[in-house]
Structures are given as C-alpha cells and as structure tokens.
Amino acid sequence: MIEVPILEIRTFDVVVLMIVGALLEVVTKGILIGVKSKSQTERKADAKLHQLNFEAAKTRSLGPSAFVETSKLERQILTKEREIAKIAESRKDRSNRINGFIGRFGYLIYIVVFVSYYGLNVLSIDGTRVGDAAMIAMSSEEEKERATAFLQGFLFPLSYIGIGMRLARFGLPTPGFGALLVLWSAQTTVGKLIDGIEVLILNT
C-alpha cells in the first residue's frame, strides 16, 4: 500500500467537497433515472402490445377462418406500436433536455468551487518525505519537484489524460490536491455505484 506523504490537509474542506460531490451526483443521476424510466402509461402500453401479439398469434394458428379477426388484431398492434414509439421519442427528447440542463448546472458548480478555492490546496504533499530516504535539508525547488513527481506517479495515468486534471491543479501554490479533484472523485465514486443501480431499475 502506497503511503501518501501528507504535509497539510484541510479535513473540513475535504469532507464538505466530498458531500457536495456525492449529493450532486445522487440528485442529478436520480433525476435522469426518473426521466429515463418508463412511465406507467408506457408500461401499460407495452403490456397491451404483448397481449395483442399473443392473441394475434392464436388467431393466425386458426388459419383463413380467422382472417378477419387476425387483420383486426394486426391493425391494433400497428396502432399500439406507433403509440409506444411516440411515447419513447417524447421520453428521449425530455431526457436530452434535462441532461443538457444538468450539464450546465454542473459546470456552474465547478466554476463556483474553482473560484472559491483558487490558490488553495485541500491537501499538500511533503516533498521531503518522497524518495528512498527522507531528506529534511533540501531546496524548496527540489522539494517541489519530488512532490510533483510523486503526484504524477500516484495519479497515473489520470495525471496525463485530458484537460480536467490540469485544470484541477491550476493555481495551486504547491503540489497537492485541489478542490475540484476532491469533488470529482466523490462524484465518480458515487456515480459508479448509481450506474449499477440504474441498470437494474431500467431493465425491470
């Protein structure tokens, strides 16, 4: 297990940011799950379509003698399929609109957190404790280089992917974790748990 050489940690801020990130993910994911889930009307329409298909299969098995009844059921099936398709399309459009709003709201939260914590580390790395042996006497530049190297290795490959990690480190006075990184970590963890629950709900 890797030991993180912590120099300073703002415990209260870390807890607050994790709670905010977790709540943000729970609320937004919960709204999206509710929008994506089939309504009672759509479920009833699906059940009716299943019933009509079953009845049509029975009348087809009777042959030409049941041609009129079969034709009637097939017209009802087509009507019900169009109704279900219309409901599904409406649900998809509504989901896309809400998803767009949630995305913009999320960016607003990120901007507020970034501005509020600009220039502040919520966790700082002690460069003197990085390496084969702890070194108390070293230049501040060497300490910073060691701390930076530790972070890049600790967060690999995330430290080299995308603009998000660069933005999370932007403005930090010393190597460490910024507020956005803590917020995103909480969101990602909770989001993965909710994704599993969402699969179960949407497939029922």
Protein backbone atom coordinates (compact mmCIF):
# COMPACT_ATOMS: atom_id res chain seq x y z
CA MET A 1 0.00 0.00 0.00
CA ILE A 2 1.35 3.41 -1.01
CA GLU A 3 1.77 5.88 1.82
CA VAL A 4 0.86 9.43 0.84
CA PRO A 5 3.36 11.88 2.38
CA ILE A 6 0.85 14.47 3.54
CA LEU A 7 2.17 17.84 4.60
CA GLU A 8 -1.17 19.51 5.29
CA ILE A 9 -4.81 18.55 4.82
CA ARG A 10 -7.91 20.69 5.18
CA THR A 11 -10.11 17.99 6.67
CA PHE A 12 -13.27 20.08 6.91
CA ASP A 13 -12.98 21.26 3.31
CA VAL A 14 -12.34 17.72 2.07
CA VAL A 15 -15.45 16.44 3.87
CA VAL A 16 -17.60 19.31 2.57
CA LEU A 17 -16.38 18.84 -1.01
CA MET A 18 -16.99 15.09 -0.86
CA ILE A 19 -20.51 15.63 0.47
CA VAL A 20 -21.24 18.23 -2.21
CA GLY A 21 -19.88 15.95 -4.94
CA ALA A 22 -21.83 12.94 -3.67
CA LEU A 23 -25.10 14.90 -3.30
CA LEU A 24 -24.66 16.48 -6.73
CA GLU A 25 -24.25 13.05 -8.30
CA VAL A 26 -27.14 11.50 -6.37
CA VAL A 27 -29.55 14.31 -7.27
CA THR A 28 -28.58 14.58 -10.94
CA LYS A 29 -28.43 10.83 -11.51
CA GLY A 30 -31.71 10.37 -9.63
CA ILE A 31 -33.42 12.92 -11.88
CA LEU A 32 -32.05 11.27 -15.02
CA ILE A 33 -33.10 7.80 -13.87
CA GLY A 34 -36.61 9.10 -13.22
CA VAL A 35 -36.78 10.68 -16.67
CA LYS A 36 -35.35 7.64 -18.48
CA SER A 37 -37.60 5.16 -16.69
CA LYS A 38 -40.79 4.11 -18.42
CA SER A 39 -43.93 5.81 -17.19
CA GLN A 40 -46.96 3.86 -16.01
CA THR A 41 -48.70 4.72 -19.28
CA GLU A 42 -45.81 3.30 -21.31
CA ARG A 43 -45.70 0.15 -19.18
CA LYS A 44 -49.42 -0.40 -19.71
CA ALA A 45 -48.99 0.15 -23.44
CA ASP A 46 -46.18 -2.43 -23.52
CA ALA A 47 -48.35 -4.92 -21.65
CA LYS A 48 -51.26 -4.31 -24.04
CA LEU A 49 -48.98 -4.80 -27.06
CA HIS A 50 -47.73 -8.06 -25.61
CA GLN A 51 -51.33 -9.20 -25.12
CA LEU A 52 -52.30 -8.22 -28.68
CA ASN A 53 -49.31 -10.09 -30.12
CA PHE A 54 -50.29 -13.17 -28.13
CA GLU A 55 -53.91 -13.00 -29.32
CA ALA A 56 -52.83 -12.42 -32.93
CA ALA A 57 -50.57 -15.46 -32.79
CA LYS A 58 -53.50 -17.56 -31.60
CA THR A 59 -55.85 -16.38 -34.38
CA ARG A 60 -53.16 -16.93 -37.05
CA SER A 61 -52.93 -20.53 -35.92
CA LEU A 62 -56.63 -20.94 -36.76
CA GLY A 63 -55.93 -20.31 -40.44
CA PRO A 64 -58.07 -18.50 -43.03
CA SER A 65 -61.24 -18.94 -40.98
CA ALA A 66 -59.96 -16.30 -38.55
CA PHE A 67 -58.66 -13.90 -41.22
CA VAL A 68 -60.94 -11.00 -40.23
CA GLU A 69 -60.10 -11.27 -36.54
CA THR A 70 -56.38 -11.59 -37.31
CA SER A 71 -56.45 -8.47 -39.53
CA LYS A 72 -58.25 -6.54 -36.82
CA LEU A 73 -55.63 -7.53 -34.22
CA GLU A 74 -52.76 -6.68 -36.57
CA ARG A 75 -54.17 -3.17 -37.10
CA GLN A 76 -54.44 -2.75 -33.33
CA ILE A 77 -50.83 -3.92 -32.98
CA LEU A 78 -49.61 -1.36 -35.51
CA THR A 79 -51.56 1.40 -33.76
CA LYS A 80 -50.16 0.39 -30.37
CA GLU A 81 -46.59 0.20 -31.74
CA ARG A 82 -46.89 3.74 -33.11
CA GLU A 83 -48.24 4.93 -29.76
CA ILE A 84 -45.34 3.32 -27.87
CA ALA A 85 -42.79 4.73 -30.34
CA LYS A 86 -44.26 8.22 -29.86
CA ILE A 87 -44.09 7.91 -26.06
CA ALA A 88 -40.49 6.65 -26.23
CA GLU A 89 -39.44 9.50 -28.52
CA SER A 90 -41.05 12.03 -26.19
CA ARG A 91 -39.24 10.48 -23.24
CA LYS A 92 -35.93 10.62 -25.13
CA ASP A 93 -36.40 14.31 -26.02
CA ARG A 94 -37.26 15.16 -22.42
CA SER A 95 -34.22 13.22 -21.19
CA ASN A 96 -31.91 15.09 -23.59
CA ARG A 97 -33.24 18.49 -22.48
CA ILE A 98 -32.86 17.71 -18.80
CA ASN A 99 -29.43 16.17 -19.38
CA GLY A 100 -28.32 19.40 -21.05
CA PHE A 101 -29.61 21.48 -18.13
CA ILE A 102 -27.87 19.21 -15.62
CA GLY A 103 -24.62 19.53 -17.57
CA ARG A 104 -24.78 23.33 -17.46
CA PHE A 105 -25.66 23.28 -13.77
CA GLY A 106 -22.68 21.01 -13.09
CA TYR A 107 -20.32 23.40 -14.87
CA LEU A 108 -21.70 26.24 -12.76
CA ILE A 109 -20.89 24.29 -9.58
CA TYR A 110 -17.37 23.59 -10.86
CA ILE A 111 -16.79 27.27 -11.56
CA VAL A 112 -18.01 28.26 -8.09
CA VAL A 113 -15.74 25.66 -6.44
CA PHE A 114 -12.77 26.63 -8.63
CA VAL A 115 -13.14 30.34 -7.82
CA SER A 116 -13.80 29.70 -4.11
CA TYR A 117 -10.70 27.52 -3.69
CA TYR A 118 -8.42 29.17 -6.22
CA GLY A 119 -4.86 29.19 -4.92
CA LEU A 120 -5.65 26.80 -2.05
CA ASN A 121 -4.58 23.20 -1.61
CA VAL A 122 -7.01 20.99 0.25
CA LEU A 123 -4.15 18.51 0.58
CA SER A 124 -0.44 19.29 0.24
CA ILE A 125 2.33 16.77 -0.43
CA ASP A 126 5.53 16.81 1.66
CA GLY A 127 8.36 16.56 -0.86
CA THR A 128 10.94 15.92 1.88
CA ARG A 129 9.33 12.53 2.57
CA VAL A 130 9.34 11.39 -1.06
CA GLY A 131 12.09 9.06 -2.22
CA ASP A 132 14.21 6.27 -0.83
CA ALA A 133 15.01 8.21 2.29
CA ALA A 134 13.51 11.25 3.91
CA MET A 135 15.53 14.42 3.45
CA ILE A 136 14.98 17.38 5.68
CA ALA A 137 17.66 19.61 4.17
CA MET A 138 16.79 20.31 0.53
CA SER A 139 15.94 23.31 -1.55
CA SER A 140 12.33 24.32 -1.98
CA GLU A 141 12.64 23.68 -5.71
CA GLU A 142 13.85 20.12 -5.16
CA GLU A 143 11.09 19.53 -2.63
CA LYS A 144 8.52 20.75 -5.16
CA GLU A 145 9.97 18.54 -7.90
CA ARG A 146 9.81 15.47 -5.65
CA ALA A 147 6.23 16.21 -4.61
CA THR A 148 5.20 16.78 -8.23
CA ALA A 149 6.83 13.52 -9.35
CA PHE A 150 5.03 11.65 -6.57
CA LEU A 151 1.66 13.09 -7.60
CA GLN A 152 2.18 12.23 -11.26
CA GLY A 153 3.01 8.64 -10.34
CA PHE A 154 0.23 8.37 -7.76
CA LEU A 155 -2.44 9.64 -10.18
CA PHE A 156 -1.05 7.90 -13.28
CA PRO A 157 -2.48 7.71 -15.93
CA LEU A 158 -5.07 10.32 -14.92
CA SER A 159 -2.32 12.92 -14.44
CA TYR A 160 -1.60 12.77 -18.19
CA ILE A 161 -5.14 12.47 -19.56
CA GLY A 162 -7.38 15.35 -20.56
CA ILE A 163 -7.62 18.95 -19.50
CA GLY A 164 -9.59 18.20 -16.33
CA MET A 165 -6.59 17.19 -14.24
CA ARG A 166 -4.62 20.20 -15.46
CA LEU A 167 -7.50 22.46 -14.53
CA ALA A 168 -7.75 20.83 -11.09
CA ARG A 169 -4.09 21.69 -10.43
CA PHE A 170 -4.23 25.17 -11.94
CA GLY A 171 -3.41 27.92 -9.45
CA LEU A 172 -2.21 25.61 -6.67
CA PRO A 173 0.76 27.14 -4.83
CA THR A 174 2.38 23.77 -4.03
CA PRO A 175 1.95 20.20 -5.34
CA GLY A 176 -1.18 18.60 -3.91
CA PHE A 177 -4.86 18.03 -4.42
CA GLY A 178 -7.16 20.87 -5.39
CA ALA A 179 -10.83 21.24 -4.53
CA LEU A 180 -12.04 20.14 -7.97
CA LEU A 181 -10.12 16.87 -7.73
CA VAL A 182 -11.81 16.01 -4.43
CA LEU A 183 -15.23 17.00 -5.79
CA TRP A 184 -14.78 14.94 -8.96
CA SER A 185 -13.50 11.94 -7.00
CA ALA A 186 -16.66 11.90 -4.88
CA GLN A 187 -18.83 12.29 -7.98
CA THR A 188 -17.06 9.47 -9.82
CA THR A 189 -17.26 7.04 -6.90
CA VAL A 190 -20.94 7.67 -6.21
CA GLY A 191 -21.70 7.79 -9.92
CA LYS A 192 -20.33 4.29 -10.50
CA LEU A 193 -22.50 2.93 -7.68
CA ILE A 194 -25.60 4.64 -9.07
CA ASP A 195 -24.86 3.39 -12.60
CA GLY A 196 -25.15 -0.17 -11.31
CA ILE A 197 -28.47 0.63 -9.63
CA GLU A 198 -29.68 2.40 -12.79
CA VAL A 199 -29.06 -0.72 -14.90
CA LEU A 200 -31.20 -2.75 -12.50
CA ILE A 201 -34.02 -0.20 -12.47
CA LEU A 202 -34.16 0.45 -16.22
CA ASN A 203 -34.09 -3.26 -17.03
CA THR A 204 -37.11 -4.06 -14.84
